PDB file of C-alpha atoms in Angstrom:
ATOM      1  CA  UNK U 916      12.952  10.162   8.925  1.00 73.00           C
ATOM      2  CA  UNK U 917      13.551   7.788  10.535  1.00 89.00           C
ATOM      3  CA  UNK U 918       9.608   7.283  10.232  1.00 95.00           C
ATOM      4  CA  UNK U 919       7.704   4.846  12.666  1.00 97.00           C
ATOM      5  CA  UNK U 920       5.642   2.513  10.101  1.00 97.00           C
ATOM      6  CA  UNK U 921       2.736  -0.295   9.894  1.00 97.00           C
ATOM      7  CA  UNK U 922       2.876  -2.613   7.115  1.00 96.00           C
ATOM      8  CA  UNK U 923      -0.186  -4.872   6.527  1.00 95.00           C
ATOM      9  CA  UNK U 924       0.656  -7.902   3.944  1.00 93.00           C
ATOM     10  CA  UNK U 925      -1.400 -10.513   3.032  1.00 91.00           C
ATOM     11  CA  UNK U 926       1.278 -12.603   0.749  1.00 89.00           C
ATOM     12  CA  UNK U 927       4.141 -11.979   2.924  1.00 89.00           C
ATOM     13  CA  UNK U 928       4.994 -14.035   6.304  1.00 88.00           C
ATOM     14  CA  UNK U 929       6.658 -11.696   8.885  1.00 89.00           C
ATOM     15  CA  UNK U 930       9.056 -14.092  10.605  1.00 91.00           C
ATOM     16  CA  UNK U 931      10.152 -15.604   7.291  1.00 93.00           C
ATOM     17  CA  UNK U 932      10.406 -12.964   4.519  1.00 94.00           C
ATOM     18  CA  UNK U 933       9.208  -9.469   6.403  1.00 94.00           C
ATOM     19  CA  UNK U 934      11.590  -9.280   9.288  1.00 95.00           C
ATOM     20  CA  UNK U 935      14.525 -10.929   7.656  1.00 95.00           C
ATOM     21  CA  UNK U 936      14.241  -8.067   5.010  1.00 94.00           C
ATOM     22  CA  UNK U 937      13.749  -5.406   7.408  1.00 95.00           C
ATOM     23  CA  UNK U 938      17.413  -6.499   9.342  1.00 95.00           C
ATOM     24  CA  UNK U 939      18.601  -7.141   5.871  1.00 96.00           C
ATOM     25  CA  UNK U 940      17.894  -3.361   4.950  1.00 93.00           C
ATOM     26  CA  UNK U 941      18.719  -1.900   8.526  1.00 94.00           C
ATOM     27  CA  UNK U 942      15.483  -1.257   9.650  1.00 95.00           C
ATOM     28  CA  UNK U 943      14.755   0.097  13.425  1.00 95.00           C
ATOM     29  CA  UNK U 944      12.480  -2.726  14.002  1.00 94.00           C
ATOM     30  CA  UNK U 945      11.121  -0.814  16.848  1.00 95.00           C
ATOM     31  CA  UNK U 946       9.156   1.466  14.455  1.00 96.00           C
ATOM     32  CA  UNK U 947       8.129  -1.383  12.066  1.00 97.00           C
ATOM     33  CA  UNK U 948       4.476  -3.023  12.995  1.00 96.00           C
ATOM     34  CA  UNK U 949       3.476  -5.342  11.424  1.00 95.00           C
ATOM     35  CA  UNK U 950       0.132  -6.941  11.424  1.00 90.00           C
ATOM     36  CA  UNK U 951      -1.673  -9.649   8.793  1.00 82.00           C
ATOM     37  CA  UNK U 952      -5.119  -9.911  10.068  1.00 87.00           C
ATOM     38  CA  UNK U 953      -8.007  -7.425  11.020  1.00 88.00           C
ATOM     39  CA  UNK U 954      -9.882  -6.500  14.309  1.00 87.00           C
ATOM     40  CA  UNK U 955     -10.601 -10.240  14.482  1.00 89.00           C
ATOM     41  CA  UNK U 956      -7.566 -12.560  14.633  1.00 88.00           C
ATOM     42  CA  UNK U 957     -10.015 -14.666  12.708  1.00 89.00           C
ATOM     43  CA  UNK U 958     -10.205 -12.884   9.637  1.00 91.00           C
ATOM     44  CA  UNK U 959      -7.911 -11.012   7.370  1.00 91.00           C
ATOM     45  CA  UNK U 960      -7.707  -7.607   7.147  1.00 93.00           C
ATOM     46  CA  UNK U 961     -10.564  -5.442   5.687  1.00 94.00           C
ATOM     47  CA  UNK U 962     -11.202  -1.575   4.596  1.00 94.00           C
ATOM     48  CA  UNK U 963     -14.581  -1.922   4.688  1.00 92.00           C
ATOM     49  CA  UNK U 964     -14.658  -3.261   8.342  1.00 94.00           C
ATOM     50  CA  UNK U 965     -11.312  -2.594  10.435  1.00 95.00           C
ATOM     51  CA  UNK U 966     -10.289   0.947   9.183  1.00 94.00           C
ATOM     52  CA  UNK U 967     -11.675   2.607  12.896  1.00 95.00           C
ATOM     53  CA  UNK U 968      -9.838   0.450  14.658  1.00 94.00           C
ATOM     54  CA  UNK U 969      -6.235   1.096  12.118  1.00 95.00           C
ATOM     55  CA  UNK U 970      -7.205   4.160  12.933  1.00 96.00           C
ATOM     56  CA  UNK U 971      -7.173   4.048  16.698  1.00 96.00           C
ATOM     57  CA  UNK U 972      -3.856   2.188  16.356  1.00 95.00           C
ATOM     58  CA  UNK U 973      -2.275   4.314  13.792  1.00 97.00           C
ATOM     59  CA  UNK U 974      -2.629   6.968  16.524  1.00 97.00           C
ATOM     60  CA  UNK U 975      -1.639   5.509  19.393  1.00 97.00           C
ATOM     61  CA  UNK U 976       1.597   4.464  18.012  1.00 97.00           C
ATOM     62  CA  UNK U 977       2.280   7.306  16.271  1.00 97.00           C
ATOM     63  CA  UNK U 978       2.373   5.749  12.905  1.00 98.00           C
ATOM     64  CA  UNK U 979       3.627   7.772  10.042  1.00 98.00           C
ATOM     65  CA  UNK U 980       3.734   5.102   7.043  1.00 97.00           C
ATOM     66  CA  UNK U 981       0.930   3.089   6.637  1.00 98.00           C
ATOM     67  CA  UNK U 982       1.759   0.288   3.767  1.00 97.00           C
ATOM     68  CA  UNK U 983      -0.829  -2.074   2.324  1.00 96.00           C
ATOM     69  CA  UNK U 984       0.207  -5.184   0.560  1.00 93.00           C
ATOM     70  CA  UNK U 985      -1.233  -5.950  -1.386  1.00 92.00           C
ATOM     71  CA  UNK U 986      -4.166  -3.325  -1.639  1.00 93.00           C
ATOM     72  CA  UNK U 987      -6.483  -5.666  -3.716  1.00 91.00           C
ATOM     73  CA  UNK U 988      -6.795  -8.068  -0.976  1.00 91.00           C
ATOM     74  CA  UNK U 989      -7.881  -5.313   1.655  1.00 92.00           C
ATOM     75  CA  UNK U 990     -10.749  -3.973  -0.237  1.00 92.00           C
ATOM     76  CA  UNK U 991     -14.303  -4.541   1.148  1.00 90.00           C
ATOM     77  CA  UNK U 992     -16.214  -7.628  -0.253  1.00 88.00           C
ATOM     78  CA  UNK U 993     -18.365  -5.923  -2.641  1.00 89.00           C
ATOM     79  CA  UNK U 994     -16.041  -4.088  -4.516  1.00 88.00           C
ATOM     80  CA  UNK U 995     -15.386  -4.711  -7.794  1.00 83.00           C
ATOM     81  CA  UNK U 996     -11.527  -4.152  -8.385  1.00 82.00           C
ATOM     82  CA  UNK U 997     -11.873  -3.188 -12.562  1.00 82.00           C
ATOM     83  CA  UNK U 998     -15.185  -0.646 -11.447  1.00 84.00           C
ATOM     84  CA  UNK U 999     -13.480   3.132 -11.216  1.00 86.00           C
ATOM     85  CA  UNK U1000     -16.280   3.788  -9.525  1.00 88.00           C
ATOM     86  CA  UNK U1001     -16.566   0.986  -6.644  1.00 90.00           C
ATOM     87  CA  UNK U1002     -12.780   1.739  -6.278  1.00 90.00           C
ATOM     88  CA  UNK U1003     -12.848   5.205  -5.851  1.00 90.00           C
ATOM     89  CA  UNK U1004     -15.676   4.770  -3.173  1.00 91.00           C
ATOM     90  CA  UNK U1005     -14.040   1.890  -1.880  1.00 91.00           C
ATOM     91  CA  UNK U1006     -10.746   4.073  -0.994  1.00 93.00           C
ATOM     92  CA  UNK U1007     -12.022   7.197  -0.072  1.00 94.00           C
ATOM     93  CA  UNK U1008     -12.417   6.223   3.756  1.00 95.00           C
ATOM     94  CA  UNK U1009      -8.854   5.020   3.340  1.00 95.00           C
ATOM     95  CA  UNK U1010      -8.365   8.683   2.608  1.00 95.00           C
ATOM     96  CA  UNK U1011     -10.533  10.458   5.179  1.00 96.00           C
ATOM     97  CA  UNK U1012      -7.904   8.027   7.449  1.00 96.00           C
ATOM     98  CA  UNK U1013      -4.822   9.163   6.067  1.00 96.00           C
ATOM     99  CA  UNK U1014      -5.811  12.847   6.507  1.00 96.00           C
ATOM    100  CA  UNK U1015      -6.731  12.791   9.842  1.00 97.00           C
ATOM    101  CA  UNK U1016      -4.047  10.634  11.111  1.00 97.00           C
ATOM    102  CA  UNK U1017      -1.424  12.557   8.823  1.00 97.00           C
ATOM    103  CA  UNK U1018      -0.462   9.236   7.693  1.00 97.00           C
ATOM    104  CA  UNK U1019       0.888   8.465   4.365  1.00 96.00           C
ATOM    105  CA  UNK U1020      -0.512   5.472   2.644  1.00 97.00           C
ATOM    106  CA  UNK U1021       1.414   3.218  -0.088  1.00 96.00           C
ATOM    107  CA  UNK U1022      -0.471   0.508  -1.567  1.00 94.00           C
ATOM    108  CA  UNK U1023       1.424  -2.278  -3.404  1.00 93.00           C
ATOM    109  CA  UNK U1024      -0.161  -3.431  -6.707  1.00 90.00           C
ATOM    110  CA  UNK U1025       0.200  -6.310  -8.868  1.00 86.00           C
ATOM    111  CA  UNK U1026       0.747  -5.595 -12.776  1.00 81.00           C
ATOM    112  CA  UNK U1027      -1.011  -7.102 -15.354  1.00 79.00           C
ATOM    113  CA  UNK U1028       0.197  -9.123 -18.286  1.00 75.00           C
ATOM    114  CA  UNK U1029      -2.001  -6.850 -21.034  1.00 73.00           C
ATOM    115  CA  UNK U1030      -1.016  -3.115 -20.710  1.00 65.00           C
ATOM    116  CA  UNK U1031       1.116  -0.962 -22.431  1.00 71.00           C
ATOM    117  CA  UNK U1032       1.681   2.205 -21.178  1.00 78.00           C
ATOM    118  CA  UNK U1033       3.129   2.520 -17.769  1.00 78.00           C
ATOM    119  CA  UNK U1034       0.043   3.864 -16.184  1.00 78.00           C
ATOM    120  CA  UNK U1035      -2.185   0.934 -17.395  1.00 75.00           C
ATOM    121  CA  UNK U1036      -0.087  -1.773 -16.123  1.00 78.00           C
ATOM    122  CA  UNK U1037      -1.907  -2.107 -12.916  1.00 78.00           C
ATOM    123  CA  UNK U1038      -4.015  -5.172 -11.698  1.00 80.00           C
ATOM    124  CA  UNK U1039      -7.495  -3.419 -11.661  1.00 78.00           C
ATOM    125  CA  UNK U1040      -9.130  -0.462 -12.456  1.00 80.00           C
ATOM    126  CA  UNK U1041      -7.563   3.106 -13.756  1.00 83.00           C
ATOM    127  CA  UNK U1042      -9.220   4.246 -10.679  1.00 84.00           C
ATOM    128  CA  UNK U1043      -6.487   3.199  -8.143  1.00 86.00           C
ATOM    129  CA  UNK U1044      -3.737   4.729  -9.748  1.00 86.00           C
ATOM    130  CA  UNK U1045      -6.152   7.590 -10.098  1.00 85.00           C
ATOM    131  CA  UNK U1046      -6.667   8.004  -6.386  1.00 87.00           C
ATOM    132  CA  UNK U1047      -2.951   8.061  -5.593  1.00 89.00           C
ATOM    133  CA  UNK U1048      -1.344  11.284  -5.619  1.00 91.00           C
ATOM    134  CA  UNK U1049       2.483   9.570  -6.760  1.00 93.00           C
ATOM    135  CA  UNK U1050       2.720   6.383  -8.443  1.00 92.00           C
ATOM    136  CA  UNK U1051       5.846   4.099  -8.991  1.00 93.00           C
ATOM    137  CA  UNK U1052       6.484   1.407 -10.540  1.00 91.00           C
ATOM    138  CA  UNK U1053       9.580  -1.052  -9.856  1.00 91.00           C
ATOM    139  CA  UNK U1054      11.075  -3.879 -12.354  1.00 87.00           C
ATOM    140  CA  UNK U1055      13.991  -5.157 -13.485  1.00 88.00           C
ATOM    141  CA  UNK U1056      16.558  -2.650 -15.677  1.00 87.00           C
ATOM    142  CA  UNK U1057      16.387  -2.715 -19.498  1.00 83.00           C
ATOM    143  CA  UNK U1058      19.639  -4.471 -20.531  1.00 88.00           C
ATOM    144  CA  UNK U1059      21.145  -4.298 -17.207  1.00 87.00           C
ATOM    145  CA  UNK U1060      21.774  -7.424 -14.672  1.00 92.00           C
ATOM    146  CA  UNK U1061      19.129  -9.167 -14.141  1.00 91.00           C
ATOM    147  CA  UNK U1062      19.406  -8.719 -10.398  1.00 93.00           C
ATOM    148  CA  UNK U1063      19.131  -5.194 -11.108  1.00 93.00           C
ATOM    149  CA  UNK U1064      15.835  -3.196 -10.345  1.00 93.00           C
ATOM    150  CA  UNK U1065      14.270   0.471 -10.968  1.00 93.00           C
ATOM    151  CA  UNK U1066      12.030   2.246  -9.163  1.00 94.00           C
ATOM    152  CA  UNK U1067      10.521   4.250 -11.915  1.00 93.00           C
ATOM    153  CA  UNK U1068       7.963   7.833 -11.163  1.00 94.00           C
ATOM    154  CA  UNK U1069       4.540   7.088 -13.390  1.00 92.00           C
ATOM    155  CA  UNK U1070       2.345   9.467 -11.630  1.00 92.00           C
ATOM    156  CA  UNK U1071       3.542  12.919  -9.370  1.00 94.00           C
ATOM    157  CA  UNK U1072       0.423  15.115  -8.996  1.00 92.00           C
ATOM    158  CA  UNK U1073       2.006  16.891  -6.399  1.00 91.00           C
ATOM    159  CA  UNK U1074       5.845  17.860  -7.490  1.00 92.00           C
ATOM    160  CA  UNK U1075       7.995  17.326 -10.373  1.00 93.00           C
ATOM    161  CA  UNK U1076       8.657  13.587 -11.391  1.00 91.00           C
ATOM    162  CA  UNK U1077      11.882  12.612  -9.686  1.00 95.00           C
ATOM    163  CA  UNK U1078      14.149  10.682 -11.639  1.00 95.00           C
ATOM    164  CA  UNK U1079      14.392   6.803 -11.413  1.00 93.00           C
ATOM    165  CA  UNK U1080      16.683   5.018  -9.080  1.00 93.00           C
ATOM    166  CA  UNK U1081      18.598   2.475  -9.826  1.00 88.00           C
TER     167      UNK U1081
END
């Protein structure tokens, strides 16, 4: 790094929780976009409808990190988020995107209340995780403070598992 990055969050306000954490954290804010709605002002943002023109934008600023949060509330209309198969179709232009803009994409999940393996514990279908090359999870430390957090590798199909950080 330092990377230049786009982060597109539905939950999230910018001026009241985004850029307050990106000072708190020492973030160039110069390289931080951030954006919360699609082509149209209008509407929120949408992988089945604004991905040419992230595209377009990715580029022209040179964007390096691409982070969608969370990725359930970007997915086209029709897709059924617990189908492996509508997912998997759903991101593959979100793919096609990140390989021609040589972009890497992180997209934020929520867990779910019912797994119990790691891997599982995913709002949604096994297909997302699937998808993703690396997967991570992040919650508090077992027997630690409860401030405390770990960022814990569940999936590394590309290199060996780093260890978790504290």
């Amino acid at each position: 790094g330092p990377y230049t990055a786009m982060m597109i969050s539905a939950e999230d306000d910018p001026e009241d929780t985004v850029v307050p954490r990106l000072i708190a954290a020492g973030a160039d804010r110069h390289r931080v976009y951030l954006l919360s709605s699609g082509a149209d002002p209008d509407r929120p943002f949408n992988l089945g409808v604004d991905l040419t023109e992230l595209e377009r934008t990715i580029t022209s600023l040179g964007v390096q990190i691409l982070v969608l949060d969370p990725l359930s509330s970007f997915l086209p209309d029709d897709t059924d988020s617990h189908s492996d198969h509508k997912i998997r179709r759903a991101l593959y232009p979100l793919h096609l995107l990140a390989r021609r803009a040589n972009v890497a994409v992180i997209a934020v999940r929520h867990l779910s209340k019912s797994a119990t393996k790691a891997i599982y514990a995913g709002n949604g279908s096994i297909g997302i995780i699937a998808a993703a090359r690396a997967a991570f999870m992040v919650g508090p430390v077992p027997g630690g403070d409860p401030l405390d957090r770990a960022l814990v590798p569940i999936k590394c199909n590309l290199a060996a598992k780093p260890p978790a950080l504290g």
